[in-house]
N, CA and C atoms as an extended XYZ file, in Angstrom:
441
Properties=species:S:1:pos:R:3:atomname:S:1:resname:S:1:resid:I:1 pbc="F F F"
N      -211.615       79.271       99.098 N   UNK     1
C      -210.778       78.102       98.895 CA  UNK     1
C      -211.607       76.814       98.770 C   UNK     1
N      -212.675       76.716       99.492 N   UNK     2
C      -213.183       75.554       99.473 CA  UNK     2
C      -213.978       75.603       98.049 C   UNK     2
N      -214.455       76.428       97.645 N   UNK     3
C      -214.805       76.134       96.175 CA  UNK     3
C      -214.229       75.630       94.907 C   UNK     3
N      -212.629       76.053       95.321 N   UNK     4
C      -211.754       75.655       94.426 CA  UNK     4
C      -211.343       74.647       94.847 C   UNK     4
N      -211.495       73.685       96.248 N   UNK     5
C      -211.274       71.856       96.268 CA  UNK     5
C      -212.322       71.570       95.931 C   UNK     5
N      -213.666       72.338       96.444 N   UNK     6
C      -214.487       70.772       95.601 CA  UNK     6
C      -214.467       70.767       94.157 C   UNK     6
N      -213.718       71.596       93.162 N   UNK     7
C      -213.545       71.339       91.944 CA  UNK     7
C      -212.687       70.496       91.305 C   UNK     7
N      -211.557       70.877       91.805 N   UNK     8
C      -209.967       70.062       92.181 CA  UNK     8
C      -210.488       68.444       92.553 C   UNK     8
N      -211.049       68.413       93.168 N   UNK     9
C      -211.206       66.527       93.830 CA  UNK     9
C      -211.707       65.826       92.889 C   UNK     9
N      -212.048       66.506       91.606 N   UNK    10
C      -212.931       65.692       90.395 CA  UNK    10
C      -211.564       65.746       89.251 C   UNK    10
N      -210.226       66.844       89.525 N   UNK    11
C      -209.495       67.206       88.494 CA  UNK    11
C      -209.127       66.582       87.910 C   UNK    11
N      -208.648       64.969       88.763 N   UNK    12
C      -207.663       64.180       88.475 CA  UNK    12
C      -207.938       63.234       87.106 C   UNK    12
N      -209.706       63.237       87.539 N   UNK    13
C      -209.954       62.698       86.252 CA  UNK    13
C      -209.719       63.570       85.116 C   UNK    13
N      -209.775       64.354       84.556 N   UNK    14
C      -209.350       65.544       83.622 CA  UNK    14
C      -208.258       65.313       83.452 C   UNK    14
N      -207.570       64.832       84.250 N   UNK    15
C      -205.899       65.234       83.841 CA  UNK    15
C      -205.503       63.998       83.221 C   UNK    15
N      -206.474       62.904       83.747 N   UNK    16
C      -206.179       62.059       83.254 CA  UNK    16
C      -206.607       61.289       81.912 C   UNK    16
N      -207.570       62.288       81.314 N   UNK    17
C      -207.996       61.672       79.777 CA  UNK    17
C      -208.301       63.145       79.159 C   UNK    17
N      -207.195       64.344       79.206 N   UNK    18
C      -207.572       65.947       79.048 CA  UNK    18
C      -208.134       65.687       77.113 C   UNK    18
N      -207.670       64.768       76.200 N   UNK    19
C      -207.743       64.534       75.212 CA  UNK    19
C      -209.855       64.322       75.197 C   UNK    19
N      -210.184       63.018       76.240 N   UNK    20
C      -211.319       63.092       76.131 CA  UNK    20
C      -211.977       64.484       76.415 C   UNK    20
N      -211.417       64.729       77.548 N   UNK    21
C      -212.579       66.027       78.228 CA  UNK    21
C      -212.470       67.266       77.327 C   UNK    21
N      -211.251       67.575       77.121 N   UNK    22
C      -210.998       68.791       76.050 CA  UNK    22
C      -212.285       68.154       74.796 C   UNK    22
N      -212.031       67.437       74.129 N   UNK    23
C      -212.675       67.121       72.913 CA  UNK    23
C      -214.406       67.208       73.143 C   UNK    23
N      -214.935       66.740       74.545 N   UNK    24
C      -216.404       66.507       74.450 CA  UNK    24
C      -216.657       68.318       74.969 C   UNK    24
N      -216.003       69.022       75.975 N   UNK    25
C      -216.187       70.445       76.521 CA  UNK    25
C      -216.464       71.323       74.726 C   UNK    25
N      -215.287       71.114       73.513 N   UNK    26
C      -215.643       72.262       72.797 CA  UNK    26
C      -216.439       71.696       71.695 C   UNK    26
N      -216.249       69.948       71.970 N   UNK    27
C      -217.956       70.011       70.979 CA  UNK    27
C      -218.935       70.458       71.671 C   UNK    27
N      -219.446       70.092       72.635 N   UNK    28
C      -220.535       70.313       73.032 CA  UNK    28
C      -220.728       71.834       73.098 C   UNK    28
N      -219.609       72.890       73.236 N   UNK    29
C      -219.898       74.138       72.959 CA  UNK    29
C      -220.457       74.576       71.848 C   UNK    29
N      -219.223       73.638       70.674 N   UNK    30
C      -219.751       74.190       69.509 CA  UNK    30
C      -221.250       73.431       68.769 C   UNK    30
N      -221.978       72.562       70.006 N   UNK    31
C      -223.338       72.190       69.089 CA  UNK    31
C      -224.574       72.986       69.734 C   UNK    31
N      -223.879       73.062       71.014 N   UNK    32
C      -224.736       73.665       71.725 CA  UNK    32
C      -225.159       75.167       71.610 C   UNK    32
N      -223.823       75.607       71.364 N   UNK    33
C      -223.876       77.106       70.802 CA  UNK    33
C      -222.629       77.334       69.408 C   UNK    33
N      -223.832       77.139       68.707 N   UNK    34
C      -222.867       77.265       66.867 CA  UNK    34
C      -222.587       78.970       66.792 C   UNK    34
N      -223.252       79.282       67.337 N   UNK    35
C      -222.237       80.889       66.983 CA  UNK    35
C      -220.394       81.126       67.586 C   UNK    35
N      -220.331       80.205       68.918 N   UNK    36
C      -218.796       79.909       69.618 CA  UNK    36
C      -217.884       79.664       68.507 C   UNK    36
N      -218.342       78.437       67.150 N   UNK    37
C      -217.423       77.881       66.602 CA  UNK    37
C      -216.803       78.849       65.632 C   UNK    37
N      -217.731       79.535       65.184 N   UNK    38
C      -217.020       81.045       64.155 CA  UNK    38
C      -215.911       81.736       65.021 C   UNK    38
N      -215.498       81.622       66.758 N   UNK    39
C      -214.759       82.415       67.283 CA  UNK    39
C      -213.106       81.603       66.945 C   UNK    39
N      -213.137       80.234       66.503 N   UNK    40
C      -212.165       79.929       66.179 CA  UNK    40
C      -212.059       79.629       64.165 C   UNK    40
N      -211.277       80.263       63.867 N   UNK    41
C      -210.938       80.172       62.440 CA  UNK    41
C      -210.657       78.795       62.034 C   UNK    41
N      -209.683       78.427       62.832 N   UNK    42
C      -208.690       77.129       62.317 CA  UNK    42
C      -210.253       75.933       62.264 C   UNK    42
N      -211.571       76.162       63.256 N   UNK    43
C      -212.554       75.468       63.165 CA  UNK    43
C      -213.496       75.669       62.215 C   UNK    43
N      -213.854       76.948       61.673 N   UNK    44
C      -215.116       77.573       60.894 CA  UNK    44
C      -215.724       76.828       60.122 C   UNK    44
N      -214.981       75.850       59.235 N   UNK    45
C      -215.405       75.242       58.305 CA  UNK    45
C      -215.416       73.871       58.203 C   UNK    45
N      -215.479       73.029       59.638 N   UNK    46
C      -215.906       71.869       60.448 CA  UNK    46
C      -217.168       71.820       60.338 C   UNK    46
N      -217.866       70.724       59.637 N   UNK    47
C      -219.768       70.531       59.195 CA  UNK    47
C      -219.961       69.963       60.699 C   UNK    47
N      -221.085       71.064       61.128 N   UNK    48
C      -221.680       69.942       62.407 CA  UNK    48
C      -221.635       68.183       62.777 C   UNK    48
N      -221.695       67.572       61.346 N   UNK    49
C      -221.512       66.567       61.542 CA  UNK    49
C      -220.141       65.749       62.204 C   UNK    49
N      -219.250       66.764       62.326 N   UNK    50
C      -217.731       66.009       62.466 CA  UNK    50
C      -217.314       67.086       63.024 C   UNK    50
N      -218.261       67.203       64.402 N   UNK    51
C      -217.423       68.222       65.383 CA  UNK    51
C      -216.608       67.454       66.435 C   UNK    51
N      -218.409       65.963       66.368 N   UNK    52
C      -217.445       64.987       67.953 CA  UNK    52
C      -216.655       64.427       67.111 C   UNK    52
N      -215.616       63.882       68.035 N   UNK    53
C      -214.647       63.453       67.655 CA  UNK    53
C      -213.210       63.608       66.917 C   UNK    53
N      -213.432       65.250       66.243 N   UNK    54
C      -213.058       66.029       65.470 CA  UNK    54
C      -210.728       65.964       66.159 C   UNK    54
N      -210.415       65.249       65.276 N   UNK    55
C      -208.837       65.580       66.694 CA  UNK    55
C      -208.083       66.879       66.913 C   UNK    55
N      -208.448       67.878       65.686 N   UNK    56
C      -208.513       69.007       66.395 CA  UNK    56
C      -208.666       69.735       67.242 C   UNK    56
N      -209.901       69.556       67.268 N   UNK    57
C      -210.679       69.768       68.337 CA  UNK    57
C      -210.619       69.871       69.775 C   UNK    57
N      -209.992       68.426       69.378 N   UNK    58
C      -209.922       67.894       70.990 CA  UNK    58
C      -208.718       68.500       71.462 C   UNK    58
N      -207.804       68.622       70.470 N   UNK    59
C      -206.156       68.971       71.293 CA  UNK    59
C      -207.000       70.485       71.632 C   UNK    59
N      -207.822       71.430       71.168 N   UNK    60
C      -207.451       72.724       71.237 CA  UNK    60
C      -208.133       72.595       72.519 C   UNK    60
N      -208.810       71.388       72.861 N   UNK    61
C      -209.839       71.636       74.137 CA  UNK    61
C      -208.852       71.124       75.349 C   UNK    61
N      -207.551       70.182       74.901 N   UNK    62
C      -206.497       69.928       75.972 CA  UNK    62
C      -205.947       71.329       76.540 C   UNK    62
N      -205.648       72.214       75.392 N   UNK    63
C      -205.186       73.132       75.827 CA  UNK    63
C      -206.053       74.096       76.472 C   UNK    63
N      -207.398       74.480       76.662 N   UNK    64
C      -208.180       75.191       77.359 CA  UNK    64
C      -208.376       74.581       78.727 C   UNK    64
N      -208.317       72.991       78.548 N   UNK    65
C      -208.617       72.428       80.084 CA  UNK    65
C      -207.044       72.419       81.248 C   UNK    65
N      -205.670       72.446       80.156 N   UNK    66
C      -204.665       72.583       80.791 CA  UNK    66
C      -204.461       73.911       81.545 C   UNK    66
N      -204.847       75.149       81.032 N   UNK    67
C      -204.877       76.702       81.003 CA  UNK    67
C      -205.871       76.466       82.120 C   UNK    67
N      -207.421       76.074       82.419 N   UNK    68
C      -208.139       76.002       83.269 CA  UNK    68
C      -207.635       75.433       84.871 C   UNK    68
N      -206.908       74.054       84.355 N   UNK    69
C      -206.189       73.690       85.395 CA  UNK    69
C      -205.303       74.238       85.952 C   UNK    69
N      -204.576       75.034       85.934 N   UNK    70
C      -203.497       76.284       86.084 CA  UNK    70
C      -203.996       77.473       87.134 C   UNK    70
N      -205.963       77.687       86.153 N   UNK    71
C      -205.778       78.543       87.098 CA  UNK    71
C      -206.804       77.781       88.531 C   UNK    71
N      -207.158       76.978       88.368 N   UNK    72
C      -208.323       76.099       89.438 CA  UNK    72
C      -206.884       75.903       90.766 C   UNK    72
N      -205.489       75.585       90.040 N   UNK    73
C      -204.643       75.503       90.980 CA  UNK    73
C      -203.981       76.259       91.613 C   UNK    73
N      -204.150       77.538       91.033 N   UNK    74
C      -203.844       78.843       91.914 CA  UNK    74
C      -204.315       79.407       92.749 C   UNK    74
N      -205.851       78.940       92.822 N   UNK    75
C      -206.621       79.191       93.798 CA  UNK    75
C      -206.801       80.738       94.525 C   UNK    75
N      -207.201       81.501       92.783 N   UNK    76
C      -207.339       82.885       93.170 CA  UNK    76
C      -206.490       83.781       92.773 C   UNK    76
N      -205.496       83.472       93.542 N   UNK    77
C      -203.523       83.712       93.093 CA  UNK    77
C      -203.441       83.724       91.776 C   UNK    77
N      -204.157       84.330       90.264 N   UNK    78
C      -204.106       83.455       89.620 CA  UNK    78
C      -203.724       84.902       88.197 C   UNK    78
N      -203.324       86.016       88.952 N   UNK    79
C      -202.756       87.562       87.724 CA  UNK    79
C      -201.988       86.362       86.773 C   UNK    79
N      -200.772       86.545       87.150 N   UNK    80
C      -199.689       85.820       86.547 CA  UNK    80
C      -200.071       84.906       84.868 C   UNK    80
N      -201.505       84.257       85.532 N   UNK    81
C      -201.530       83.185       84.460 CA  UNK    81
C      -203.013       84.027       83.853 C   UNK    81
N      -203.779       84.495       84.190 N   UNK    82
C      -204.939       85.514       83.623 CA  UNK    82
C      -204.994       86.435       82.821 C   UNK    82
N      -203.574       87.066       83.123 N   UNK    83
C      -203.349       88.766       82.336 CA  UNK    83
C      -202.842       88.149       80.730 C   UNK    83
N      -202.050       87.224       81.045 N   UNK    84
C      -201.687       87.088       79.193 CA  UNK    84
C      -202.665       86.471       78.626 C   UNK    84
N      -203.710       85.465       79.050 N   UNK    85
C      -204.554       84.992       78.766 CA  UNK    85
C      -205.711       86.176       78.008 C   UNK    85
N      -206.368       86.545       79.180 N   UNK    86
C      -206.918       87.802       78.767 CA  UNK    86
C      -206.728       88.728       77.738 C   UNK    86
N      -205.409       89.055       77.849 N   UNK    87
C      -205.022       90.278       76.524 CA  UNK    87
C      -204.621       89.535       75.440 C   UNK    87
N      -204.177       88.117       75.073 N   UNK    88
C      -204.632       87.742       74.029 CA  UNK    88
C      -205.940       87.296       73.159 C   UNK    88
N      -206.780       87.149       74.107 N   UNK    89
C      -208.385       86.846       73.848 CA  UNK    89
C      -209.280       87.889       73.778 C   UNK    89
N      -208.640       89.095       74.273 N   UNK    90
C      -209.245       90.511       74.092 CA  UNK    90
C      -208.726       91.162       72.292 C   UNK    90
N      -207.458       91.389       72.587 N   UNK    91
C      -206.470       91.917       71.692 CA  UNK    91
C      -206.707       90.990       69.965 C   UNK    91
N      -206.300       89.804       70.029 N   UNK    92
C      -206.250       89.001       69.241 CA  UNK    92
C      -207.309       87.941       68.732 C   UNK    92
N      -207.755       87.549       69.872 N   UNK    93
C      -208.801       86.140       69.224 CA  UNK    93
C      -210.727       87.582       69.372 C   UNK    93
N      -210.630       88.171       70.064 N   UNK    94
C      -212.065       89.066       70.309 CA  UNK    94
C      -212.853       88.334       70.916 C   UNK    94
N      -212.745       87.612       72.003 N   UNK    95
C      -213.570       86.557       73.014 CA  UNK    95
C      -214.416       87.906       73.626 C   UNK    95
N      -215.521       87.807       73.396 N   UNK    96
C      -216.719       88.332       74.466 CA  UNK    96
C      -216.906       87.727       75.911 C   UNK    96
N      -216.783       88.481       76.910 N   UNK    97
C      -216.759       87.329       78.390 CA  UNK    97
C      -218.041       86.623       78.576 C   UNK    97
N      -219.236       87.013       77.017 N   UNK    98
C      -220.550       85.791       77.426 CA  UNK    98
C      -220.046       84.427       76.996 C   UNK    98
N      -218.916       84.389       76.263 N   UNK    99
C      -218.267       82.949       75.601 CA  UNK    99
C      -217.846       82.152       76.565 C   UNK    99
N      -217.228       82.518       77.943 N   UNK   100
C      -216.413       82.155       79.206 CA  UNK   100
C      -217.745       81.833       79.782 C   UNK   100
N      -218.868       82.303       79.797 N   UNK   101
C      -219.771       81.934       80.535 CA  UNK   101
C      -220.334       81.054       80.001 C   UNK   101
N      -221.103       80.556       78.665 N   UNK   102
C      -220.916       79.734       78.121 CA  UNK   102
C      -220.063       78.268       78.126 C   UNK   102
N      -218.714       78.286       78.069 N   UNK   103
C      -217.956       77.746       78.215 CA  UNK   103
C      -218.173       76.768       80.311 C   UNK   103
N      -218.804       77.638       80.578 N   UNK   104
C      -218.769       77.800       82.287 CA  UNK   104
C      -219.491       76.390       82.352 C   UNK   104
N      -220.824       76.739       81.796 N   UNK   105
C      -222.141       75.885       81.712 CA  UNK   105
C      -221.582       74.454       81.372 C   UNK   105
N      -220.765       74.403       79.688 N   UNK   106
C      -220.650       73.035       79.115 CA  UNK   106
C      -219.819       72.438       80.097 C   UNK   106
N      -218.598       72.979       80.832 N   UNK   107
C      -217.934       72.541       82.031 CA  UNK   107
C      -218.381       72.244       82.779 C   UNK   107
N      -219.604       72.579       83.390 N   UNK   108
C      -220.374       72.115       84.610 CA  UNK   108
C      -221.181       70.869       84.475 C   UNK   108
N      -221.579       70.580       83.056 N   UNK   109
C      -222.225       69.872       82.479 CA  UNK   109
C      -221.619       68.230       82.291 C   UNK   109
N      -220.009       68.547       81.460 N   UNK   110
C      -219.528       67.488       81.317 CA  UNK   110
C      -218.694       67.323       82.534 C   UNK   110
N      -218.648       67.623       83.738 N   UNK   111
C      -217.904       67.581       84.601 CA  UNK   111
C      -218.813       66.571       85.498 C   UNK   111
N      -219.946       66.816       85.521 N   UNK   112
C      -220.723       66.539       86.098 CA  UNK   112
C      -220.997       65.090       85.490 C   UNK   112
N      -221.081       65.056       84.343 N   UNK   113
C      -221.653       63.515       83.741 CA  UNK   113
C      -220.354       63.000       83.929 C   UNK   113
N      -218.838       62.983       83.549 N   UNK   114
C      -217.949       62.287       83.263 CA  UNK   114
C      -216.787       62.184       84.223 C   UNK   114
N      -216.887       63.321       85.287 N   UNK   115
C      -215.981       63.232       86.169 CA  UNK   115
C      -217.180       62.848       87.708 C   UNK   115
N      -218.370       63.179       87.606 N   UNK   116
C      -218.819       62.718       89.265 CA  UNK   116
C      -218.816       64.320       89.724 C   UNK   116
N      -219.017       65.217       89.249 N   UNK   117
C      -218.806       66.798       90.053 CA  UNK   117
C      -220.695       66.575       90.066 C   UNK   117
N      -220.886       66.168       91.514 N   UNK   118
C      -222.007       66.539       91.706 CA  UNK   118
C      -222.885       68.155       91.808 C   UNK   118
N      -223.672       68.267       92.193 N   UNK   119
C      -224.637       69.858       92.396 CA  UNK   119
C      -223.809       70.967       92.800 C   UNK   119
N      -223.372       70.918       93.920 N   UNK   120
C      -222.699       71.481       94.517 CA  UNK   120
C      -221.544       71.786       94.231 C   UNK   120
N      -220.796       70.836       93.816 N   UNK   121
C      -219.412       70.635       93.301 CA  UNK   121
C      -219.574       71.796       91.514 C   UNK   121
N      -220.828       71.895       91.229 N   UNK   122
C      -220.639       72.429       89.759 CA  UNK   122
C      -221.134       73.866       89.877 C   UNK   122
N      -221.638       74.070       91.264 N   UNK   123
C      -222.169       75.194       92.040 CA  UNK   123
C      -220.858       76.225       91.975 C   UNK   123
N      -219.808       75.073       92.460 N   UNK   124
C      -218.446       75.755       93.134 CA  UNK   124
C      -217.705       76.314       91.667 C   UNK   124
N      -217.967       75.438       91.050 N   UNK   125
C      -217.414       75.393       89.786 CA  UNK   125
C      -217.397       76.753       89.023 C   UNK   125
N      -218.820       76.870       89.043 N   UNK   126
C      -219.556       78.412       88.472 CA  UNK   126
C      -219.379       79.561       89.389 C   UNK   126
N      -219.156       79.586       90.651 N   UNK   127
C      -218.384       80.519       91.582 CA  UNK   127
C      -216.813       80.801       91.019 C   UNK   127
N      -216.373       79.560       91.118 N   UNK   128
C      -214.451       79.735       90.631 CA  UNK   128
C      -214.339       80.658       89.119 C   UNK   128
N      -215.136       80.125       88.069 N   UNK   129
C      -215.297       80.341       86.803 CA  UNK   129
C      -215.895       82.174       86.816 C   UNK   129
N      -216.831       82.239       87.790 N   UNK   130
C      -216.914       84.010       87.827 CA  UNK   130
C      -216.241       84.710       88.784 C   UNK   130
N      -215.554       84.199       89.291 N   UNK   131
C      -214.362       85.535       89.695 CA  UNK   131
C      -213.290       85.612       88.655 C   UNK   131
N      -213.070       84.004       87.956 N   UNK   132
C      -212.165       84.622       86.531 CA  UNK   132
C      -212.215       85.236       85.781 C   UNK   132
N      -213.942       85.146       85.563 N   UNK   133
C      -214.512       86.120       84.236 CA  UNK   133
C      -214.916       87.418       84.588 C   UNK   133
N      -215.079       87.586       86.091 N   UNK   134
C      -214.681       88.967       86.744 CA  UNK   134
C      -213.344       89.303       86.127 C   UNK   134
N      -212.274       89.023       86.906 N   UNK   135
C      -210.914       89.172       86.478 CA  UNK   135
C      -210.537       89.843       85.476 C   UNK   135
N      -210.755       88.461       84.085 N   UNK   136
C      -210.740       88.179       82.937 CA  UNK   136
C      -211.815       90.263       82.144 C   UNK   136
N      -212.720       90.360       82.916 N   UNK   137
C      -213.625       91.349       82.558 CA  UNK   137
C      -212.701       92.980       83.184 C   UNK   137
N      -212.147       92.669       84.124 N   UNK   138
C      -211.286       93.497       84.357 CA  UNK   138
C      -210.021       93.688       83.946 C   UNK   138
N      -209.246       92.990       83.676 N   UNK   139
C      -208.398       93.125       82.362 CA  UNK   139
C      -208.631       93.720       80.948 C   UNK   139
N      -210.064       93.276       80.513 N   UNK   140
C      -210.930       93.537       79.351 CA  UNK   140
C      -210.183       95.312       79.328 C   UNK   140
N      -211.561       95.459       80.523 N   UNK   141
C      -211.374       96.904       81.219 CA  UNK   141
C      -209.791       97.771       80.643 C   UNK   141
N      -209.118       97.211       80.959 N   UNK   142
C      -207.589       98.389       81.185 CA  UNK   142
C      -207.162       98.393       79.632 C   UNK   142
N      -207.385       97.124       79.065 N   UNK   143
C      -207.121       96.998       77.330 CA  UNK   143
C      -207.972       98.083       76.287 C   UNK   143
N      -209.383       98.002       77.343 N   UNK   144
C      -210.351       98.736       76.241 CA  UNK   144
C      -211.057       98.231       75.342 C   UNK   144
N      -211.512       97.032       75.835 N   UNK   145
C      -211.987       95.764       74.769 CA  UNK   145
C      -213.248       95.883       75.821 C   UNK   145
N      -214.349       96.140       74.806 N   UNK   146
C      -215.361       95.976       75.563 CA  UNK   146
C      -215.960       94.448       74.954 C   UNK   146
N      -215.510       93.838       76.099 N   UNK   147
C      -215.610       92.031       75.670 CA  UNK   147
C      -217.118       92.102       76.461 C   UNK   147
């Protein structure tokens, strides 16, 4: 539990500009790691140059940080909102669970510069983030998606 407040105590900022944070989390995925951006279609053909800022972008990153927030607030508790997640990203989109880990890093990163999630706090972060992608890897499991 305590890993999942010291993540939570930085949330509010997130919630409160999800447009910024969504938008800088999947650029910075997609500059940091250009093979991520081929995992979304509706993106593929976005020129590096006009990823920041991109308003696409950013909404699709509202919706990954809203889905994140969901499960940071379940605090574990978190089948319910994991299993459909999962079997559509297995089934449908073909997310590999090194993408979630990935994803783990740029979160820890911009969390850290823009919300104040100090060392520790991004420590916790990457604890919360691998029992999901445990989870998330065990779901994989029962589908048959070797993500």
């Amino acid at each position: 539990m305590a890993d999942f407040d010291a993540v939570l105590k930085v949330w509010g900022a997130v919630e409160a500009d999800f447009t910024g944070y969504g938008g800088e989390v999947l650029s910075r995925l997609f500059l940091e790691y250009p093979e991520t951006q081929k995992l979304f279609p509706k993106f593929v053909g976005i020129p590096r140059g006009e990823v920041v800022g991109n308003a696409a972008i950013a909404a699709h990153g509202v919706t990954v940080l809203k889905k994140l927030g969901e499960l940071l607030k379940a605090k574990g508790n978190h089948a319910s909102i994991l299993k459909p997640l999962a079997t559509t990203h297995a089934n449908q989109h073909k997310i590999g669970l090194n993408n979630f880990k990935l994803i783990t890093e740029i979160l820890a990163k911009v969390l850290g510069e823009k919300a104040g999630l100090d060392g520790a706090g991004q420590d916790s972060l990457r604890k919360v983030l691998g029992i999901v992608i445990n989870d998330i890897d065990g779901y994989y499991k029962e589908l048959g998606f070797a993500g």
